[in-house]
Short mmCIF file of C-alpha atoms in Angstrom, two decimals:
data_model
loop_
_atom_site.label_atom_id
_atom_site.label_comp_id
_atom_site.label_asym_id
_atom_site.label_seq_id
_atom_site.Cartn_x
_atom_site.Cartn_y
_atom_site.Cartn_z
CA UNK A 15 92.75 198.31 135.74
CA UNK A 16 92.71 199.86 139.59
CA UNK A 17 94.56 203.00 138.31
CA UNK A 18 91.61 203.27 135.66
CA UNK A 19 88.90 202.06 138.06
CA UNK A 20 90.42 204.51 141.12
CA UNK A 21 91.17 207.96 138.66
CA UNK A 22 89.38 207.05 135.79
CA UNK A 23 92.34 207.59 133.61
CA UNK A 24 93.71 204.88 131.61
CA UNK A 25 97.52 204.22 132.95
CA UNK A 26 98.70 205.44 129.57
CA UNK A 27 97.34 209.02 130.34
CA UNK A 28 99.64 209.27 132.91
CA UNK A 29 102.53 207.68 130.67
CA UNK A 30 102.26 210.23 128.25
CA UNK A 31 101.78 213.34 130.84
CA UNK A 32 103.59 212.77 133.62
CA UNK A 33 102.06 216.02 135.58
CA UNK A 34 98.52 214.42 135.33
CA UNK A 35 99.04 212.61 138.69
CA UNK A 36 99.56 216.18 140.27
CA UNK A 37 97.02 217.77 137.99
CA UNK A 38 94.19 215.42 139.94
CA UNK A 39 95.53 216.31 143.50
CA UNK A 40 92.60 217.97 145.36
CA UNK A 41 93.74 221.45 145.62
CA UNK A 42 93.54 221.12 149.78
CA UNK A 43 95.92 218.15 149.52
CA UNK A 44 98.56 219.00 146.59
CA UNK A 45 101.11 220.49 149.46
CA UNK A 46 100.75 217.90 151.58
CA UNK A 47 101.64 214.82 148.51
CA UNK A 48 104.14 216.95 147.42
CA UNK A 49 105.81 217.06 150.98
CA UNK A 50 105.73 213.06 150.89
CA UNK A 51 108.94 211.39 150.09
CA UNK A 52 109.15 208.11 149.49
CA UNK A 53 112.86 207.79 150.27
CA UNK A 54 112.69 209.40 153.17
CA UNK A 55 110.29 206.33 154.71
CA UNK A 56 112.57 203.07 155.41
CA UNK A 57 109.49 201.05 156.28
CA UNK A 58 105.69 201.03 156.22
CA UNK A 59 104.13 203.86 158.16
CA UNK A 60 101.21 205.39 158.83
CA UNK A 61 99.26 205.68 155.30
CA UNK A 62 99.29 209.03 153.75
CA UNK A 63 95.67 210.10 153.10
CA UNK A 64 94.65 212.58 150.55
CA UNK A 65 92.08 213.00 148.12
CA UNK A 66 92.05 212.72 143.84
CA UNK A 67 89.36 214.58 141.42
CA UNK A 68 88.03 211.40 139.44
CA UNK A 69 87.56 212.38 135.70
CA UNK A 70 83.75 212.05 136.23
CA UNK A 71 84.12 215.02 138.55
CA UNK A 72 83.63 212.93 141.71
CA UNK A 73 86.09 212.89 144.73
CA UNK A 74 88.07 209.95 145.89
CA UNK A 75 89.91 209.28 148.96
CA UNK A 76 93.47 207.73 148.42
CA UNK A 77 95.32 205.65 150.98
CA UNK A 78 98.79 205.75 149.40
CA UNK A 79 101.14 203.33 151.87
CA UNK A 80 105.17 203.33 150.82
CA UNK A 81 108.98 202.35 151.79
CA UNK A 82 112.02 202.86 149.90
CA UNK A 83 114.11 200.20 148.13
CA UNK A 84 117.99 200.77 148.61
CA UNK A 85 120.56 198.65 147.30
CA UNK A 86 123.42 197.30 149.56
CA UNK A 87 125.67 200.48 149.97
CA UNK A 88 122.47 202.05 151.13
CA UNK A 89 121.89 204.30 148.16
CA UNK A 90 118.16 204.60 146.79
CA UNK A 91 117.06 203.17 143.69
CA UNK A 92 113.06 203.62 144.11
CA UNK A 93 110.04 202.56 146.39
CA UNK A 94 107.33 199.93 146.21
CA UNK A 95 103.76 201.70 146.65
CA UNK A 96 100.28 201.32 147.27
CA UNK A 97 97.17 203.21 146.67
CA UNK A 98 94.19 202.27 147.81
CA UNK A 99 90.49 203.66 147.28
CA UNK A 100 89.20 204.24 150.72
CA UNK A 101 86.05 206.83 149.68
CA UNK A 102 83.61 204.86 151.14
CA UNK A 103 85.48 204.36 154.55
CA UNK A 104 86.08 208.30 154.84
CA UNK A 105 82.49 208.65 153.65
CA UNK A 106 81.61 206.70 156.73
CA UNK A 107 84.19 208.59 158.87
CA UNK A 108 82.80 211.83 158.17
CA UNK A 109 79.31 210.65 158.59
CA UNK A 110 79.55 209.22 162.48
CA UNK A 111 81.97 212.53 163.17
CA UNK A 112 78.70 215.19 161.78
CA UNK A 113 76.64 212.26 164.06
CA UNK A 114 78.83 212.94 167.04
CA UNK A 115 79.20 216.73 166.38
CA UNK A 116 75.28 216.52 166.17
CA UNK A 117 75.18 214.89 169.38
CA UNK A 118 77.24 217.30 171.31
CA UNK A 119 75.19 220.06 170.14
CA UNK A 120 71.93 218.42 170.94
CA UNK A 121 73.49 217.68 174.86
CA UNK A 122 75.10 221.07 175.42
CA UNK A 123 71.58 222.51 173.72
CA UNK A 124 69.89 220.87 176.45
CA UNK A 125 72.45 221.35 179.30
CA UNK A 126 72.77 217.83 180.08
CA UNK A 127 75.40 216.33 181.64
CA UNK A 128 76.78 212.78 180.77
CA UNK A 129 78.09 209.70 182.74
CA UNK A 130 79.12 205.89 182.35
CA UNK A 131 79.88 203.56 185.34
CA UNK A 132 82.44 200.99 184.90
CA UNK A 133 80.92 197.95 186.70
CA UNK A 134 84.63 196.17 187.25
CA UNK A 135 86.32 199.04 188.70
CA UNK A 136 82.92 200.74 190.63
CA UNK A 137 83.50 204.00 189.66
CA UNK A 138 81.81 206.51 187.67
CA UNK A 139 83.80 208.65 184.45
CA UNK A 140 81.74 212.15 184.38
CA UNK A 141 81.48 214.67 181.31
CA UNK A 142 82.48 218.32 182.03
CA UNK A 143 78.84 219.37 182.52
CA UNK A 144 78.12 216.34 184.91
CA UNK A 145 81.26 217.56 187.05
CA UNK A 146 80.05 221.42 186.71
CA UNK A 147 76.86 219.77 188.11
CA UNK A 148 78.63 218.10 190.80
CA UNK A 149 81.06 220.90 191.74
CA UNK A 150 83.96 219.14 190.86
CA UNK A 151 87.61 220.17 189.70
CA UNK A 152 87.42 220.08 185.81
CA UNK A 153 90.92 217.61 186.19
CA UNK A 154 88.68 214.82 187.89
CA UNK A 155 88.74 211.98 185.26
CA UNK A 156 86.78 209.43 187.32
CA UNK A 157 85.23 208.74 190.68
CA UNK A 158 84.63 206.05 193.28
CA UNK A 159 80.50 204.95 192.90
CA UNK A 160 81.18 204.82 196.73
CA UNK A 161 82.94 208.59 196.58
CA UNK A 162 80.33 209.34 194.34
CA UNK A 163 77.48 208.53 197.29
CA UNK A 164 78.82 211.16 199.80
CA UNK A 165 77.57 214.25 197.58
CA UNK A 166 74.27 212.89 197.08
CA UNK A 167 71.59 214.04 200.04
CA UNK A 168 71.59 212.35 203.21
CA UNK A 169 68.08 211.99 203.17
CA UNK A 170 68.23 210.79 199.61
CA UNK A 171 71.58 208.25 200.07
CA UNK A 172 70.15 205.28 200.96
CA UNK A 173 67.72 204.87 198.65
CA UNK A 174 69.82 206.04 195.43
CA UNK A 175 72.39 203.97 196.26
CA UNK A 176 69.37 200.59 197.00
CA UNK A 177 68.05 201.08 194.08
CA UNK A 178 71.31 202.06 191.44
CA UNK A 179 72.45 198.27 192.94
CA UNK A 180 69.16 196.49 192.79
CA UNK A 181 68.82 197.74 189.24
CA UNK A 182 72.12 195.69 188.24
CA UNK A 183 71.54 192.71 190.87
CA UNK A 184 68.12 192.56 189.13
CA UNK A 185 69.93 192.75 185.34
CA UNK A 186 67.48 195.65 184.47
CA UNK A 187 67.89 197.85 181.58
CA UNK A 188 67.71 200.96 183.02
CA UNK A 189 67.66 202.80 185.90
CA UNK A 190 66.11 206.19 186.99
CA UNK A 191 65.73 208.53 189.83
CA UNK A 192 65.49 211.99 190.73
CA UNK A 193 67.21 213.14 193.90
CA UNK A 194 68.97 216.16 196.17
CA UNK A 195 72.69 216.33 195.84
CA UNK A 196 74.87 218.50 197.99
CA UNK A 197 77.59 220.89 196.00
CA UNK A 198 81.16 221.39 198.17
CA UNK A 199 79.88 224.70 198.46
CA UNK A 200 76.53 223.66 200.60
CA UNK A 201 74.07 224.25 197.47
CA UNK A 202 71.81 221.83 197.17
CA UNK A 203 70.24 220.57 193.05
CA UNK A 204 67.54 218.58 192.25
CA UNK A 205 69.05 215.97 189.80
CA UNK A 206 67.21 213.65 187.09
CA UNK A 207 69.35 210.66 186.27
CA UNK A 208 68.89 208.35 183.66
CA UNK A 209 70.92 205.58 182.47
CA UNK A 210 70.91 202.56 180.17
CA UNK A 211 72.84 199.01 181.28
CA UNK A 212 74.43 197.24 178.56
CA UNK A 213 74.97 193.46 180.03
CA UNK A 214 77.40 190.21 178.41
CA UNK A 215 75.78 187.68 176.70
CA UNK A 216 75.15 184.61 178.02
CA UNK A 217 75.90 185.08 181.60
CA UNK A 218 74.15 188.98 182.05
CA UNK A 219 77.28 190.29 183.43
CA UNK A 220 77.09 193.96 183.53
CA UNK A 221 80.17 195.43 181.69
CA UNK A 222 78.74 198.98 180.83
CA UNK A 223 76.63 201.21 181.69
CA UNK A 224 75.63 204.68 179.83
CA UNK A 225 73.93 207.77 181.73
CA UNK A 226 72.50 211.28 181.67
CA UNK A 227 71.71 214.10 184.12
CA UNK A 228 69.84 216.76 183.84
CA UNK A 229 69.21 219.74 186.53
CA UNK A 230 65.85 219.91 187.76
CA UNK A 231 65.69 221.82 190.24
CA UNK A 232 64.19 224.71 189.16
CA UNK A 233 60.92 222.44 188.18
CA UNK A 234 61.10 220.76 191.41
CA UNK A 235 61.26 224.19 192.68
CA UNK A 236 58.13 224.99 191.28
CA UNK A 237 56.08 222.16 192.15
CA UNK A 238 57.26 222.41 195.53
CA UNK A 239 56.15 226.29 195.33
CA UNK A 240 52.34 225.10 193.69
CA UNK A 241 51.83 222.48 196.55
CA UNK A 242 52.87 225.59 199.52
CA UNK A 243 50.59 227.49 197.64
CA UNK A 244 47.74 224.89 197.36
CA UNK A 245 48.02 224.36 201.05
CA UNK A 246 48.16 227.89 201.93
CA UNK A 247 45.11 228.14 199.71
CA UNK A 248 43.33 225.09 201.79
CA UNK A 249 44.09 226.46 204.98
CA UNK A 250 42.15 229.90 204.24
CA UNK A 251 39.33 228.72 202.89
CA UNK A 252 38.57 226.17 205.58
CA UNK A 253 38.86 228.41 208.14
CA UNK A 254 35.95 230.74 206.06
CA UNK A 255 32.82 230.84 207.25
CA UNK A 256 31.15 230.86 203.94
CA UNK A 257 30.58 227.84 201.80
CA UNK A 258 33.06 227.06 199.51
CA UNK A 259 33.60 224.94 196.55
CA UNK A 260 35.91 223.86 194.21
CA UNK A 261 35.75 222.05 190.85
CA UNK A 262 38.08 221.48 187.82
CA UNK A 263 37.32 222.11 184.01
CA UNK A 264 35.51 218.84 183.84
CA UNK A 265 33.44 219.96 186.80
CA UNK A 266 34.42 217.84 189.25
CA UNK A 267 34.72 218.89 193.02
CA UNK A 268 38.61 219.23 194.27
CA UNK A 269 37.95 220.70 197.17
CA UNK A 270 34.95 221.19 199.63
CA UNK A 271 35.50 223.58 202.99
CA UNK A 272 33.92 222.75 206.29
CA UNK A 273 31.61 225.45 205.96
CA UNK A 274 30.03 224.05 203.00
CA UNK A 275 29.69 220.72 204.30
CA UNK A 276 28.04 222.30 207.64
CA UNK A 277 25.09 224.29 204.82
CA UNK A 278 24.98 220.63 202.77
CA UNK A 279 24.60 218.93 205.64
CA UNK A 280 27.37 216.85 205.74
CA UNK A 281 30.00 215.52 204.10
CA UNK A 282 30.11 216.17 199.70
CA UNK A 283 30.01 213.25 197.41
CA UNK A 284 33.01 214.52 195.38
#
């Protein structure tokens, strides 16, 4: 009944042509069965996979698990087998590999850079775009959190490293932060990080946690470019000796120079 069930070939099909077994191979796969030997394996093994044409025209994945029988000088007289439809386990395979492919794409897309902290051993395991980031040799396969602290900004230490530990004391679920780090080569990035804190059950132990970073420095370039520019901008107009204002698309005031306030007559309800 599994023969029938698994090829859809009653067993005496293959009784009567004994090439129909090869005849079903999947063309991809033929060399590789035909390479198996069953009395060349003494003992079970790692399963042979390959993949059958089902008479309906569907294709089915084979686990097909063997070890010769020999009698007592040694010399074979057959094998015991097993094949086993495993379709829907492939099927399921091939599904979270396009999901992971999918998700590599989408991250090196979006040049971010990937991280997870091992709360037992305190020490960070970095992706290759999170150690480009960084600066670091492409051979580093982990780091000290501690290690880790030195590269960030001095003036930004402190507080990453307060508030990374308070997040865990505090058994939140996530923790976030934007902050200078310093490259080995003196370059300073702006970095986003993001991460998620997966805790035990029952007792909120940490035992994971799952991160992202993402280079922002050219944005916080820009905002710190806008707010030199909006103070430049201040500084000229209050020193004009014309009135001056300043309102937004909704019409309210944003800004109000001295000079105005001296022909208003004091200071602007804004």
């Amino acid at each position: 009944p599994s023969c029938q069930r698994i090829t859809g070939y009653k067993p005496e099909a293959f009784n009567d042509n004994p090439q129909l077994f090869y005849d079903i191979i999947h063309p991809e796969d033929i060399q590789t069965v035909r390479k198996h030997s069953c009395a060349e394996v003494e003992d079970s093994v790692t399963p042979l996979e390959f993949r059958l044409l089902h008479a309906d025209g569907r294709t089915v994945w084979i686990e097909h698990l063997c070890h010769a029988l020999r009698d007592k000088s040694g010399q074979f007289i057959g094998c015991r087998a097993t094949n086993r439809d495993v379709t829907d386990r492939k099927t399921v395979q091939e599904e979270l590999y396009k999901s992971f492919l999918d998700r590599n794409l989408i991250i090196e897309l979006a040049q971010i850079g990937t991280w997870e902290y091992e709360p037992g051993s305190d020490r960070i395991i970095p992706d290759e775009r999170f150690k480009m980031m960084f600066g670091m040799p492409e051979s580093v396969e982990f780091i000290p959190f501690e290690k880790l602290m030195v590269l960030i900004h001095p003036d930004d230490r402190m507080r990453v490293h307060t508030v990374f530990r308070r997040s865990i004391a505090a058994h939140e679920d996530t923790f976030s932060d934007i902050h200078r780090i310093v490259r080995p080569d003196g370059s300073e990035r702006w970095i986003s990080a993001k991460s998620r804190v997966f805790y035990e059950k029952g007792d909120h132990r940490p035992i994971r946690m799952l991160g992202t970073i993402y280079d922002v420095t050219d944005i916080q370039q820009a905002h710190e470019d806008t707010e030199k520019e909006r103070r430049r901008l201040k500084a000229v107009l209050d020193i004009l000796p014309v009135g001056v204002f300043l309102a937004n698309a909704s019409g309210q005031l944003t800004h109000v120079n001295p000079a105005a306030e001296k022909i208003w007559g004091g200071p602007v309800r804004r």
